[in-house]
Amino acid sequence: GMEPLQAGMILSNEPGFYRNGQWGIRIENLVLVREAETHENGSVPVHAFETLTLAPIDRRLIVASMLSAEEREWVDSYHARVLSVLAEYLDDADRTWLETACAPLS
């Protein structure tokens, strides 16, 4: 059966797009279910997700002109977090690569 989400659970978030019999793409991260909070637009408590795995999204998968302002902001914010968390662990060459991979969408 369906198990209700509870704070502390970890699950994968796997948005994807597939052309039947041709090809597919998928972006996958692990997320932690956070304690329920009342959403600003409602009175019902809702859980939130915290992304645990941090890797840049391959820019070849993104058509920036098709994204809304909110979607672009999410991608840029996610990439800024990836860079800020991982940069200190990398040597100069890898840090330079990550900075390019995580640059704001143009």
PDB file of N, CA and C in Angstrom:
ATOM      1  N   GLY A   1       0.809  -1.190   0.000  1.00  0.00           N
ATOM      2  CA  GLY A   1       0.000   0.000   0.000  1.00  0.00           C
ATOM      3  C   GLY A   1       0.855   1.256   0.000  1.00  0.00           C
ATOM      4  N   MET A   2       0.186   2.357   0.053  1.00  0.00           N
ATOM      5  CA  MET A   2       0.852   3.660   0.048  1.00  0.00           C
ATOM      6  C   MET A   2       1.220   4.028   1.484  1.00  0.00           C
ATOM      7  N   GLU A   3       2.498   4.308   1.697  1.00  0.00           N
ATOM      8  CA  GLU A   3       2.997   4.718   3.007  1.00  0.00           C
ATOM      9  C   GLU A   3       2.958   6.239   3.084  1.00  0.00           C
ATOM     10  N   PRO A   4       2.268   6.823   4.086  1.00  0.00           N
ATOM     11  CA  PRO A   4       2.261   8.285   4.186  1.00  0.00           C
ATOM     12  C   PRO A   4       3.653   8.818   4.518  1.00  0.00           C
ATOM     13  N   LEU A   5       3.959   9.969   3.976  1.00  0.00           N
ATOM     14  CA  LEU A   5       5.252  10.592   4.248  1.00  0.00           C
ATOM     15  C   LEU A   5       5.300  11.067   5.692  1.00  0.00           C
ATOM     16  N   GLN A   6       6.453  10.846   6.319  1.00  0.00           N
ATOM     17  CA  GLN A   6       6.663  11.282   7.691  1.00  0.00           C
ATOM     18  C   GLN A   6       8.025  11.967   7.777  1.00  0.00           C
ATOM     19  N   ALA A   7       8.128  12.925   8.677  1.00  0.00           N
ATOM     20  CA  ALA A   7       9.408  13.616   8.881  1.00  0.00           C
ATOM     21  C   ALA A   7      10.494  12.586   9.167  1.00  0.00           C
ATOM     22  N   GLY A   8      11.659  12.789   8.538  1.00  0.00           N
ATOM     23  CA  GLY A   8      12.788  11.897   8.723  1.00  0.00           C
ATOM     24  C   GLY A   8      12.951  10.878   7.611  1.00  0.00           C
ATOM     25  N   MET A   9      11.918  10.665   6.808  1.00  0.00           N
ATOM     26  CA  MET A   9      12.036   9.736   5.683  1.00  0.00           C
ATOM     27  C   MET A   9      12.935  10.345   4.613  1.00  0.00           C
ATOM     28  N   ILE A  10      13.668   9.499   3.897  1.00  0.00           N
ATOM     29  CA  ILE A  10      14.476   9.930   2.762  1.00  0.00           C
ATOM     30  C   ILE A  10      13.938   9.217   1.526  1.00  0.00           C
ATOM     31  N   LEU A  11      13.717   9.975   0.462  1.00  0.00           N
ATOM     32  CA  LEU A  11      13.236   9.392  -0.783  1.00  0.00           C
ATOM     33  C   LEU A  11      13.908  10.074  -1.958  1.00  0.00           C
ATOM     34  N   SER A  12      13.731   9.497  -3.132  1.00  0.00           N
ATOM     35  CA  SER A  12      14.352  10.101  -4.314  1.00  0.00           C
ATOM     36  C   SER A  12      13.320  10.925  -5.067  1.00  0.00           C
ATOM     37  N   ASN A  13      13.796  12.027  -5.616  1.00  0.00           N
ATOM     38  CA  ASN A  13      13.011  12.916  -6.456  1.00  0.00           C
ATOM     39  C   ASN A  13      13.598  12.770  -7.855  1.00  0.00           C
ATOM     40  N   GLU A  14      12.823  12.248  -8.797  1.00  0.00           N
ATOM     41  CA  GLU A  14      13.369  11.850 -10.092  1.00  0.00           C
ATOM     42  C   GLU A  14      12.562  12.398 -11.272  1.00  0.00           C
ATOM     43  N   PRO A  15      12.500  13.722 -11.440  1.00  0.00           N
ATOM     44  CA  PRO A  15      11.784  14.219 -12.614  1.00  0.00           C
ATOM     45  C   PRO A  15      12.497  13.785 -13.895  1.00  0.00           C
ATOM     46  N   GLY A  16      11.723  13.448 -14.905  1.00  0.00           N
ATOM     47  CA  GLY A  16      12.328  13.003 -16.158  1.00  0.00           C
ATOM     48  C   GLY A  16      11.412  13.241 -17.339  1.00  0.00           C
ATOM     49  N   PHE A  17      11.970  13.053 -18.500  1.00  0.00           N
ATOM     50  CA  PHE A  17      11.221  13.164 -19.762  1.00  0.00           C
ATOM     51  C   PHE A  17      11.728  12.068 -20.679  1.00  0.00           C
ATOM     52  N   TYR A  18      10.814  11.330 -21.281  1.00  0.00           N
ATOM     53  CA  TYR A  18      11.188  10.194 -22.118  1.00  0.00           C
ATOM     54  C   TYR A  18      10.467  10.234 -23.453  1.00  0.00           C
ATOM     55  N   ARG A  19      11.198   9.937 -24.514  1.00  0.00           N
ATOM     56  CA  ARG A  19      10.627   9.726 -25.850  1.00  0.00           C
ATOM     57  C   ARG A  19      10.610   8.221 -26.058  1.00  0.00           C
ATOM     58  N   ASN A  20       9.419   7.647 -26.078  1.00  0.00           N
ATOM     59  CA  ASN A  20       9.267   6.204 -26.164  1.00  0.00           C
ATOM     60  C   ASN A  20      10.082   5.611 -27.312  1.00  0.00           C
ATOM     61  N   GLY A  21      10.938   4.652 -26.978  1.00  0.00           N
ATOM     62  CA  GLY A  21      11.758   3.975 -27.973  1.00  0.00           C
ATOM     63  C   GLY A  21      12.914   4.794 -28.511  1.00  0.00           C
ATOM     64  N   GLN A  22      13.147   6.001 -27.961  1.00  0.00           N
ATOM     65  CA  GLN A  22      14.203   6.861 -28.485  1.00  0.00           C
ATOM     66  C   GLN A  22      15.240   7.195 -27.412  1.00  0.00           C
ATOM     67  N   TRP A  23      14.846   7.970 -26.404  1.00  0.00           N
ATOM     68  CA  TRP A  23      15.784   8.439 -25.400  1.00  0.00           C
ATOM     69  C   TRP A  23      15.021   8.971 -24.195  1.00  0.00           C
ATOM     70  N   GLY A  24      15.759   9.271 -23.162  1.00  0.00           N
ATOM     71  CA  GLY A  24      15.156   9.860 -21.976  1.00  0.00           C
ATOM     72  C   GLY A  24      16.197  10.590 -21.167  1.00  0.00           C
ATOM     73  N   ILE A  25      15.738  11.506 -20.340  1.00  0.00           N
ATOM     74  CA  ILE A  25      16.613  12.214 -19.406  1.00  0.00           C
ATOM     75  C   ILE A  25      15.949  12.175 -18.033  1.00  0.00           C
ATOM     76  N   ARG A  26      16.769  12.145 -17.006  1.00  0.00           N
ATOM     77  CA  ARG A  26      16.225  12.162 -15.652  1.00  0.00           C
ATOM     78  C   ARG A  26      17.225  12.869 -14.751  1.00  0.00           C
ATOM     79  N   ILE A  27      16.705  13.702 -13.876  1.00  0.00           N
ATOM     80  CA  ILE A  27      17.491  14.366 -12.846  1.00  0.00           C
ATOM     81  C   ILE A  27      17.076  13.712 -11.536  1.00  0.00           C
ATOM     82  N   GLU A  28      18.036  13.286 -10.745  1.00  0.00           N
ATOM     83  CA  GLU A  28      17.686  12.543  -9.532  1.00  0.00           C
ATOM     84  C   GLU A  28      18.455  13.070  -8.335  1.00  0.00           C
ATOM     85  N   ASN A  29      17.729  13.376  -7.263  1.00  0.00           N
ATOM     86  CA  ASN A  29      18.315  13.779  -5.989  1.00  0.00           C
ATOM     87  C   ASN A  29      17.608  13.045  -4.863  1.00  0.00           C
ATOM     88  N   LEU A  30      18.305  12.850  -3.765  1.00  0.00           N
ATOM     89  CA  LEU A  30      17.678  12.343  -2.552  1.00  0.00           C
ATOM     90  C   LEU A  30      17.193  13.536  -1.749  1.00  0.00           C
ATOM     91  N   VAL A  31      16.012  13.385  -1.151  1.00  0.00           N
ATOM     92  CA  VAL A  31      15.433  14.458  -0.346  1.00  0.00           C
ATOM     93  C   VAL A  31      15.001  13.911   1.007  1.00  0.00           C
ATOM     94  N   LEU A  32      15.105  14.746   2.017  1.00  0.00           N
ATOM     95  CA  LEU A  32      14.683  14.433   3.371  1.00  0.00           C
ATOM     96  C   LEU A  32      13.319  15.072   3.593  1.00  0.00           C
ATOM     97  N   VAL A  33      12.370  14.300   4.134  1.00  0.00           N
ATOM     98  CA  VAL A  33      11.059  14.850   4.481  1.00  0.00           C
ATOM     99  C   VAL A  33      11.217  15.607   5.793  1.00  0.00           C
ATOM    100  N   ARG A  34      10.888  16.894   5.761  1.00  0.00           N
ATOM    101  CA  ARG A  34      11.007  17.770   6.938  1.00  0.00           C
ATOM    102  C   ARG A  34       9.681  17.831   7.680  1.00  0.00           C
ATOM    103  N   GLU A  35       9.751  18.232   8.933  1.00  0.00           N
ATOM    104  CA  GLU A  35       8.577  18.366   9.787  1.00  0.00           C
ATOM    105  C   GLU A  35       7.513  19.239   9.115  1.00  0.00           C
ATOM    106  N   ALA A  36       6.255  18.895   9.335  1.00  0.00           N
ATOM    107  CA  ALA A  36       5.143  19.635   8.732  1.00  0.00           C
ATOM    108  C   ALA A  36       5.078  21.053   9.282  1.00  0.00           C
ATOM    109  N   GLU A  37       4.815  21.994   8.384  1.00  0.00           N
ATOM    110  CA  GLU A  37       4.594  23.390   8.757  1.00  0.00           C
ATOM    111  C   GLU A  37       3.346  23.864   8.042  1.00  0.00           C
ATOM    112  N   THR A  38       2.681  24.848   8.604  1.00  0.00           N
ATOM    113  CA  THR A  38       1.509  25.402   7.942  1.00  0.00           C
ATOM    114  C   THR A  38       1.964  26.272   6.787  1.00  0.00           C
ATOM    115  N   HIS A  39       1.481  25.959   5.592  1.00  0.00           N
ATOM    116  CA  HIS A  39       1.856  26.706   4.394  1.00  0.00           C
ATOM    117  C   HIS A  39       1.260  28.101   4.463  1.00  0.00           C
ATOM    118  N   GLU A  40       1.975  29.073   3.895  1.00  0.00           N
ATOM    119  CA  GLU A  40       1.532  30.478   3.962  1.00  0.00           C
ATOM    120  C   GLU A  40       0.177  30.700   3.306  1.00  0.00           C
ATOM    121  N   ASN A  41      -0.241  29.838   2.367  1.00  0.00           N
ATOM    122  CA  ASN A  41      -1.517  30.033   1.667  1.00  0.00           C
ATOM    123  C   ASN A  41      -2.626  29.142   2.197  1.00  0.00           C
ATOM    124  N   GLY A  42      -2.409  28.483   3.313  1.00  0.00           N
ATOM    125  CA  GLY A  42      -3.443  27.586   3.804  1.00  0.00           C
ATOM    126  C   GLY A  42      -3.318  27.323   5.282  1.00  0.00           C
ATOM    127  N   SER A  43      -4.259  26.568   5.793  1.00  0.00           N
ATOM    128  CA  SER A  43      -4.253  26.272   7.218  1.00  0.00           C
ATOM    129  C   SER A  43      -3.858  24.830   7.499  1.00  0.00           C
ATOM    130  N   VAL A  44      -3.608  24.047   6.454  1.00  0.00           N
ATOM    131  CA  VAL A  44      -3.258  22.648   6.628  1.00  0.00           C
ATOM    132  C   VAL A  44      -1.741  22.499   6.679  1.00  0.00           C
ATOM    133  N   PRO A  45      -1.220  21.849   7.712  1.00  0.00           N
ATOM    134  CA  PRO A  45       0.233  21.626   7.763  1.00  0.00           C
ATOM    135  C   PRO A  45       0.684  20.742   6.599  1.00  0.00           C
ATOM    136  N   VAL A  46       1.791  21.105   5.981  1.00  0.00           N
ATOM    137  CA  VAL A  46       2.346  20.318   4.875  1.00  0.00           C
ATOM    138  C   VAL A  46       3.818  20.046   5.155  1.00  0.00           C
ATOM    139  N   HIS A  47       4.286  18.891   4.701  1.00  0.00           N
ATOM    140  CA  HIS A  47       5.695  18.577   4.831  1.00  0.00           C
ATOM    141  C   HIS A  47       6.484  19.330   3.765  1.00  0.00           C
ATOM    142  N   ALA A  48       7.769  19.459   4.001  1.00  0.00           N
ATOM    143  CA  ALA A  48       8.668  20.075   3.031  1.00  0.00           C
ATOM    144  C   ALA A  48       9.797  19.091   2.756  1.00  0.00           C
ATOM    145  N   PHE A  49      10.510  19.310   1.674  1.00  0.00           N
ATOM    146  CA  PHE A  49      11.631  18.457   1.315  1.00  0.00           C
ATOM    147  C   PHE A  49      12.925  19.261   1.368  1.00  0.00           C
ATOM    148  N   GLU A  50      13.966  18.646   1.922  1.00  0.00           N
ATOM    149  CA  GLU A  50      15.298  19.234   1.916  1.00  0.00           C
ATOM    150  C   GLU A  50      16.176  18.369   1.019  1.00  0.00           C
ATOM    151  N   THR A  51      16.767  18.971   0.001  1.00  0.00           N
ATOM    152  CA  THR A  51      17.632  18.225  -0.901  1.00  0.00           C
ATOM    153  C   THR A  51      18.921  17.850  -0.192  1.00  0.00           C
ATOM    154  N   LEU A  52      19.256  16.567  -0.231  1.00  0.00           N
ATOM    155  CA  LEU A  52      20.461  16.067   0.441  1.00  0.00           C
ATOM    156  C   LEU A  52      21.636  15.915  -0.514  1.00  0.00           C
ATOM    157  N   THR A  53      21.397  15.432  -1.718  1.00  0.00           N
ATOM    158  CA  THR A  53      22.485  15.212  -2.668  1.00  0.00           C
ATOM    159  C   THR A  53      22.680  16.473  -3.484  1.00  0.00           C
ATOM    160  N   LEU A  54      23.922  16.842  -3.698  1.00  0.00           N
ATOM    161  CA  LEU A  54      24.229  18.094  -4.373  1.00  0.00           C
ATOM    162  C   LEU A  54      25.164  17.841  -5.554  1.00  0.00           C
ATOM    163  N   ALA A  55      24.644  18.036  -6.734  1.00  0.00           N
ATOM    164  CA  ALA A  55      25.426  17.949  -7.966  1.00  0.00           C
ATOM    165  C   ALA A  55      24.782  18.904  -8.958  1.00  0.00           C
ATOM    166  N   PRO A  56      25.583  19.566  -9.777  1.00  0.00           N
ATOM    167  CA  PRO A  56      24.967  20.487 -10.743  1.00  0.00           C
ATOM    168  C   PRO A  56      24.090  19.741 -11.734  1.00  0.00           C
ATOM    169  N   ILE A  57      23.039  20.403 -12.167  1.00  0.00           N
ATOM    170  CA  ILE A  57      22.179  19.873 -13.226  1.00  0.00           C
ATOM    171  C   ILE A  57      22.858  20.180 -14.548  1.00  0.00           C
ATOM    172  N   ASP A  58      23.005  19.179 -15.392  1.00  0.00           N
ATOM    173  CA  ASP A  58      23.669  19.349 -16.682  1.00  0.00           C
ATOM    174  C   ASP A  58      22.917  20.398 -17.499  1.00  0.00           C
ATOM    175  N   ARG A  59      23.589  21.470 -17.820  1.00  0.00           N
ATOM    176  CA  ARG A  59      22.965  22.595 -18.530  1.00  0.00           C
ATOM    177  C   ARG A  59      22.452  22.201 -19.914  1.00  0.00           C
ATOM    178  N   ARG A  60      22.986  21.118 -20.464  1.00  0.00           N
ATOM    179  CA  ARG A  60      22.490  20.668 -21.773  1.00  0.00           C
ATOM    180  C   ARG A  60      21.057  20.167 -21.683  1.00  0.00           C
ATOM    181  N   LEU A  61      20.567  19.914 -20.471  1.00  0.00           N
ATOM    182  CA  LEU A  61      19.195  19.459 -20.264  1.00  0.00           C
ATOM    183  C   LEU A  61      18.231  20.621 -20.072  1.00  0.00           C
ATOM    184  N   ILE A  62      18.741  21.836 -19.994  1.00  0.00           N
ATOM    185  CA  ILE A  62      17.924  22.999 -19.641  1.00  0.00           C
ATOM    186  C   ILE A  62      17.767  23.929 -20.842  1.00  0.00           C
ATOM    187  N   VAL A  63      16.531  24.222 -21.187  1.00  0.00           N
ATOM    188  CA  VAL A  63      16.234  25.268 -22.174  1.00  0.00           C
ATOM    189  C   VAL A  63      15.723  26.451 -21.348  1.00  0.00           C
ATOM    190  N   ALA A  64      16.643  27.338 -21.001  1.00  0.00           N
ATOM    191  CA  ALA A  64      16.332  28.419 -20.064  1.00  0.00           C
ATOM    192  C   ALA A  64      15.154  29.270 -20.525  1.00  0.00           C
ATOM    193  N   SER A  65      15.012  29.464 -21.826  1.00  0.00           N
ATOM    194  CA  SER A  65      13.923  30.311 -22.334  1.00  0.00           C
ATOM    195  C   SER A  65      12.548  29.694 -22.080  1.00  0.00           C
ATOM    196  N   MET A  66      12.499  28.406 -21.767  1.00  0.00           N
ATOM    197  CA  MET A  66      11.218  27.739 -21.503  1.00  0.00           C
ATOM    198  C   MET A  66      10.839  27.778 -20.024  1.00  0.00           C
ATOM    199  N   LEU A  67      11.742  28.288 -19.184  1.00  0.00           N
ATOM    200  CA  LEU A  67      11.475  28.321 -17.751  1.00  0.00           C
ATOM    201  C   LEU A  67      10.791  29.612 -17.339  1.00  0.00           C
ATOM    202  N   SER A  68       9.927  29.504 -16.345  1.00  0.00           N
ATOM    203  CA  SER A  68       9.338  30.704 -15.750  1.00  0.00           C
ATOM    204  C   SER A  68      10.402  31.381 -14.889  1.00  0.00           C
ATOM    205  N   ALA A  69      10.131  32.594 -14.467  1.00  0.00           N
ATOM    206  CA  ALA A  69      11.069  33.300 -13.580  1.00  0.00           C
ATOM    207  C   ALA A  69      11.275  32.507 -12.296  1.00  0.00           C
ATOM    208  N   GLU A  70      10.222  31.928 -11.755  1.00  0.00           N
ATOM    209  CA  GLU A  70      10.325  31.142 -10.528  1.00  0.00           C
ATOM    210  C   GLU A  70      11.181  29.895 -10.741  1.00  0.00           C
ATOM    211  N   GLU A  71      11.025  29.231 -11.876  1.00  0.00           N
ATOM    212  CA  GLU A  71      11.830  28.042 -12.171  1.00  0.00           C
ATOM    213  C   GLU A  71      13.307  28.398 -12.343  1.00  0.00           C
ATOM    214  N   ARG A  72      13.574  29.492 -13.047  1.00  0.00           N
ATOM    215  CA  ARG A  72      14.961  29.941 -13.211  1.00  0.00           C
ATOM    216  C   ARG A  72      15.575  30.264 -11.855  1.00  0.00           C
ATOM    217  N   GLU A  73      14.813  30.927 -10.996  1.00  0.00           N
ATOM    218  CA  GLU A  73      15.291  31.268  -9.657  1.00  0.00           C
ATOM    219  C   GLU A  73      15.609  29.995  -8.868  1.00  0.00           C
ATOM    220  N   TRP A  74      14.768  28.958  -9.009  1.00  0.00           N
ATOM    221  CA  TRP A  74      15.018  27.697  -8.304  1.00  0.00           C
ATOM    222  C   TRP A  74      16.329  27.067  -8.782  1.00  0.00           C
ATOM    223  N   VAL A  75      16.536  27.001 -10.103  1.00  0.00           N
ATOM    224  CA  VAL A  75      17.762  26.410 -10.655  1.00  0.00           C
ATOM    225  C   VAL A  75      18.978  27.207 -10.181  1.00  0.00           C
ATOM    226  N   ASP A  76      18.917  28.523 -10.285  1.00  0.00           N
ATOM    227  CA  ASP A  76      20.050  29.360  -9.868  1.00  0.00           C
ATOM    228  C   ASP A  76      20.328  29.214  -8.373  1.00  0.00           C
ATOM    229  N   SER A  77      19.288  29.150  -7.556  1.00  0.00           N
ATOM    230  CA  SER A  77      19.448  28.996  -6.118  1.00  0.00           C
ATOM    231  C   SER A  77      20.042  27.626  -5.782  1.00  0.00           C
ATOM    232  N   TYR A  78      19.556  26.592  -6.442  1.00  0.00           N
ATOM    233  CA  TYR A  78      20.090  25.242  -6.235  1.00  0.00           C
ATOM    234  C   TYR A  78      21.573  25.201  -6.607  1.00  0.00           C
ATOM    235  N   HIS A  79      21.911  25.754  -7.774  1.00  0.00           N
ATOM    236  CA  HIS A  79      23.314  25.750  -8.201  1.00  0.00           C
ATOM    237  C   HIS A  79      24.190  26.572  -7.255  1.00  0.00           C
ATOM    238  N   ALA A  80      23.689  27.681  -6.741  1.00  0.00           N
ATOM    239  CA  ALA A  80      24.460  28.480  -5.782  1.00  0.00           C
ATOM    240  C   ALA A  80      24.736  27.668  -4.523  1.00  0.00           C
ATOM    241  N   ARG A  81      23.748  26.883  -4.091  1.00  0.00           N
ATOM    242  CA  ARG A  81      23.943  26.032  -2.912  1.00  0.00           C
ATOM    243  C   ARG A  81      24.977  24.936  -3.198  1.00  0.00           C
ATOM    244  N   VAL A  82      24.881  24.299  -4.354  1.00  0.00           N
ATOM    245  CA  VAL A  82      25.849  23.265  -4.738  1.00  0.00           C
ATOM    246  C   VAL A  82      27.259  23.842  -4.674  1.00  0.00           C
ATOM    247  N   LEU A  83      27.453  24.995  -5.290  1.00  0.00           N
ATOM    248  CA  LEU A  83      28.772  25.618  -5.325  1.00  0.00           C
ATOM    249  C   LEU A  83      29.248  25.982  -3.926  1.00  0.00           C
ATOM    250  N   SER A  84      28.386  26.579  -3.135  1.00  0.00           N
ATOM    251  CA  SER A  84      28.811  27.037  -1.811  1.00  0.00           C
ATOM    252  C   SER A  84      29.174  25.871  -0.894  1.00  0.00           C
ATOM    253  N   VAL A  85      28.474  24.752  -1.007  1.00  0.00           N
ATOM    254  CA  VAL A  85      28.751  23.608  -0.138  1.00  0.00           C
ATOM    255  C   VAL A  85      29.971  22.825  -0.611  1.00  0.00           C
ATOM    256  N   LEU A  86      30.130  22.640  -1.909  1.00  0.00           N
ATOM    257  CA  LEU A  86      31.162  21.737  -2.418  1.00  0.00           C
ATOM    258  C   LEU A  86      32.502  22.395  -2.744  1.00  0.00           C
ATOM    259  N   ALA A  87      32.515  23.686  -3.034  1.00  0.00           N
ATOM    260  CA  ALA A  87      33.730  24.344  -3.535  1.00  0.00           C
ATOM    261  C   ALA A  87      34.942  24.149  -2.631  1.00  0.00           C
ATOM    262  N   GLU A  88      34.749  24.198  -1.328  1.00  0.00           N
ATOM    263  CA  GLU A  88      35.887  24.110  -0.406  1.00  0.00           C
ATOM    264  C   GLU A  88      36.582  22.748  -0.443  1.00  0.00           C
ATOM    265  N   TYR A  89      35.927  21.744  -0.966  1.00  0.00           N
ATOM    266  CA  TYR A  89      36.506  20.399  -1.007  1.00  0.00           C
ATOM    267  C   TYR A  89      37.261  20.106  -2.303  1.00  0.00           C
ATOM    268  N   LEU A  90      37.271  21.063  -3.226  1.00  0.00           N
ATOM    269  CA  LEU A  90      37.822  20.820  -4.555  1.00  0.00           C
ATOM    270  C   LEU A  90      39.144  21.547  -4.771  1.00  0.00           C
ATOM    271  N   ASP A  91      39.969  20.972  -5.650  1.00  0.00           N
ATOM    272  CA  ASP A  91      41.194  21.672  -6.046  1.00  0.00           C
ATOM    273  C   ASP A  91      40.804  22.766  -7.051  1.00  0.00           C
ATOM    274  N   ASP A  92      41.769  23.572  -7.452  1.00  0.00           N
ATOM    275  CA  ASP A  92      41.477  24.732  -8.308  1.00  0.00           C
ATOM    276  C   ASP A  92      40.796  24.348  -9.617  1.00  0.00           C
ATOM    277  N   ALA A  93      41.298  23.312 -10.290  1.00  0.00           N
ATOM    278  CA  ALA A  93      40.734  22.923 -11.589  1.00  0.00           C
ATOM    279  C   ALA A  93      39.293  22.457 -11.436  1.00  0.00           C
ATOM    280  N   ASP A  94      39.021  21.627 -10.431  1.00  0.00           N
ATOM    281  CA  ASP A  94      37.658  21.133 -10.240  1.00  0.00           C
ATOM    282  C   ASP A  94      36.723  22.234  -9.760  1.00  0.00           C
ATOM    283  N   ARG A  95      37.245  23.160  -8.929  1.00  0.00           N
ATOM    284  CA  ARG A  95      36.432  24.283  -8.472  1.00  0.00           C
ATOM    285  C   ARG A  95      36.054  25.168  -9.651  1.00  0.00           C
ATOM    286  N   THR A  96      36.990  25.405 -10.575  1.00  0.00           N
ATOM    287  CA  THR A  96      36.701  26.204 -11.765  1.00  0.00           C
ATOM    288  C   THR A  96      35.612  25.537 -12.604  1.00  0.00           C
ATOM    289  N   TRP A  97      35.716  24.211 -12.764  1.00  0.00           N
ATOM    290  CA  TRP A  97      34.678  23.485 -13.510  1.00  0.00           C
ATOM    291  C   TRP A  97      33.324  23.646 -12.835  1.00  0.00           C
ATOM    292  N   LEU A  98      33.284  23.492 -11.488  1.00  0.00           N
ATOM    293  CA  LEU A  98      32.023  23.600 -10.751  1.00  0.00           C
ATOM    294  C   LEU A  98      31.459  25.011 -10.851  1.00  0.00           C
ATOM    295  N   GLU A  99      32.302  26.025 -10.791  1.00  0.00           N
ATOM    296  CA  GLU A  99      31.816  27.406 -10.920  1.00  0.00           C
ATOM    297  C   GLU A  99      31.122  27.608 -12.267  1.00  0.00           C
ATOM    298  N   THR A 100      31.682  27.047 -13.330  1.00  0.00           N
ATOM    299  CA  THR A 100      31.061  27.151 -14.655  1.00  0.00           C
ATOM    300  C   THR A 100      29.751  26.377 -14.690  1.00  0.00           C
ATOM    301  N   ALA A 101      29.750  25.163 -14.137  1.00  0.00           N
ATOM    302  CA  ALA A 101      28.550  24.325 -14.133  1.00  0.00           C
ATOM    303  C   ALA A 101      27.421  24.943 -13.316  1.00  0.00           C
ATOM    304  N   CYS A 102      27.778  25.735 -12.308  1.00  0.00           N
ATOM    305  CA  CYS A 102      26.784  26.308 -11.400  1.00  0.00           C
ATOM    306  C   CYS A 102      26.505  27.789 -11.657  1.00  0.00           C
ATOM    307  N   ALA A 103      27.047  28.335 -12.728  1.00  0.00           N
ATOM    308  CA  ALA A 103      26.818  29.748 -13.041  1.00  0.00           C
ATOM    309  C   ALA A 103      25.317  29.991 -13.264  1.00  0.00           C
ATOM    310  N   PRO A 104      24.834  31.188 -12.928  1.00  0.00           N
ATOM    311  CA  PRO A 104      23.424  31.480 -13.174  1.00  0.00           C
ATOM    312  C   PRO A 104      23.055  31.281 -14.639  1.00  0.00           C
ATOM    313  N   LEU A 105      21.808  30.867 -14.862  1.00  0.00           N
ATOM    314  CA  LEU A 105      21.339  30.679 -16.239  1.00  0.00           C
ATOM    315  C   LEU A 105      21.360  32.015 -16.962  1.00  0.00           C
ATOM    316  N   SER A 106      21.729  31.971 -18.238  1.00  0.00           N
ATOM    317  CA  SER A 106      21.771  33.228 -18.996  1.00  0.00           C
ATOM    318  C   SER A 106      20.632  33.310 -19.963  1.00  0.00           C
TER     319      SER A 106
END
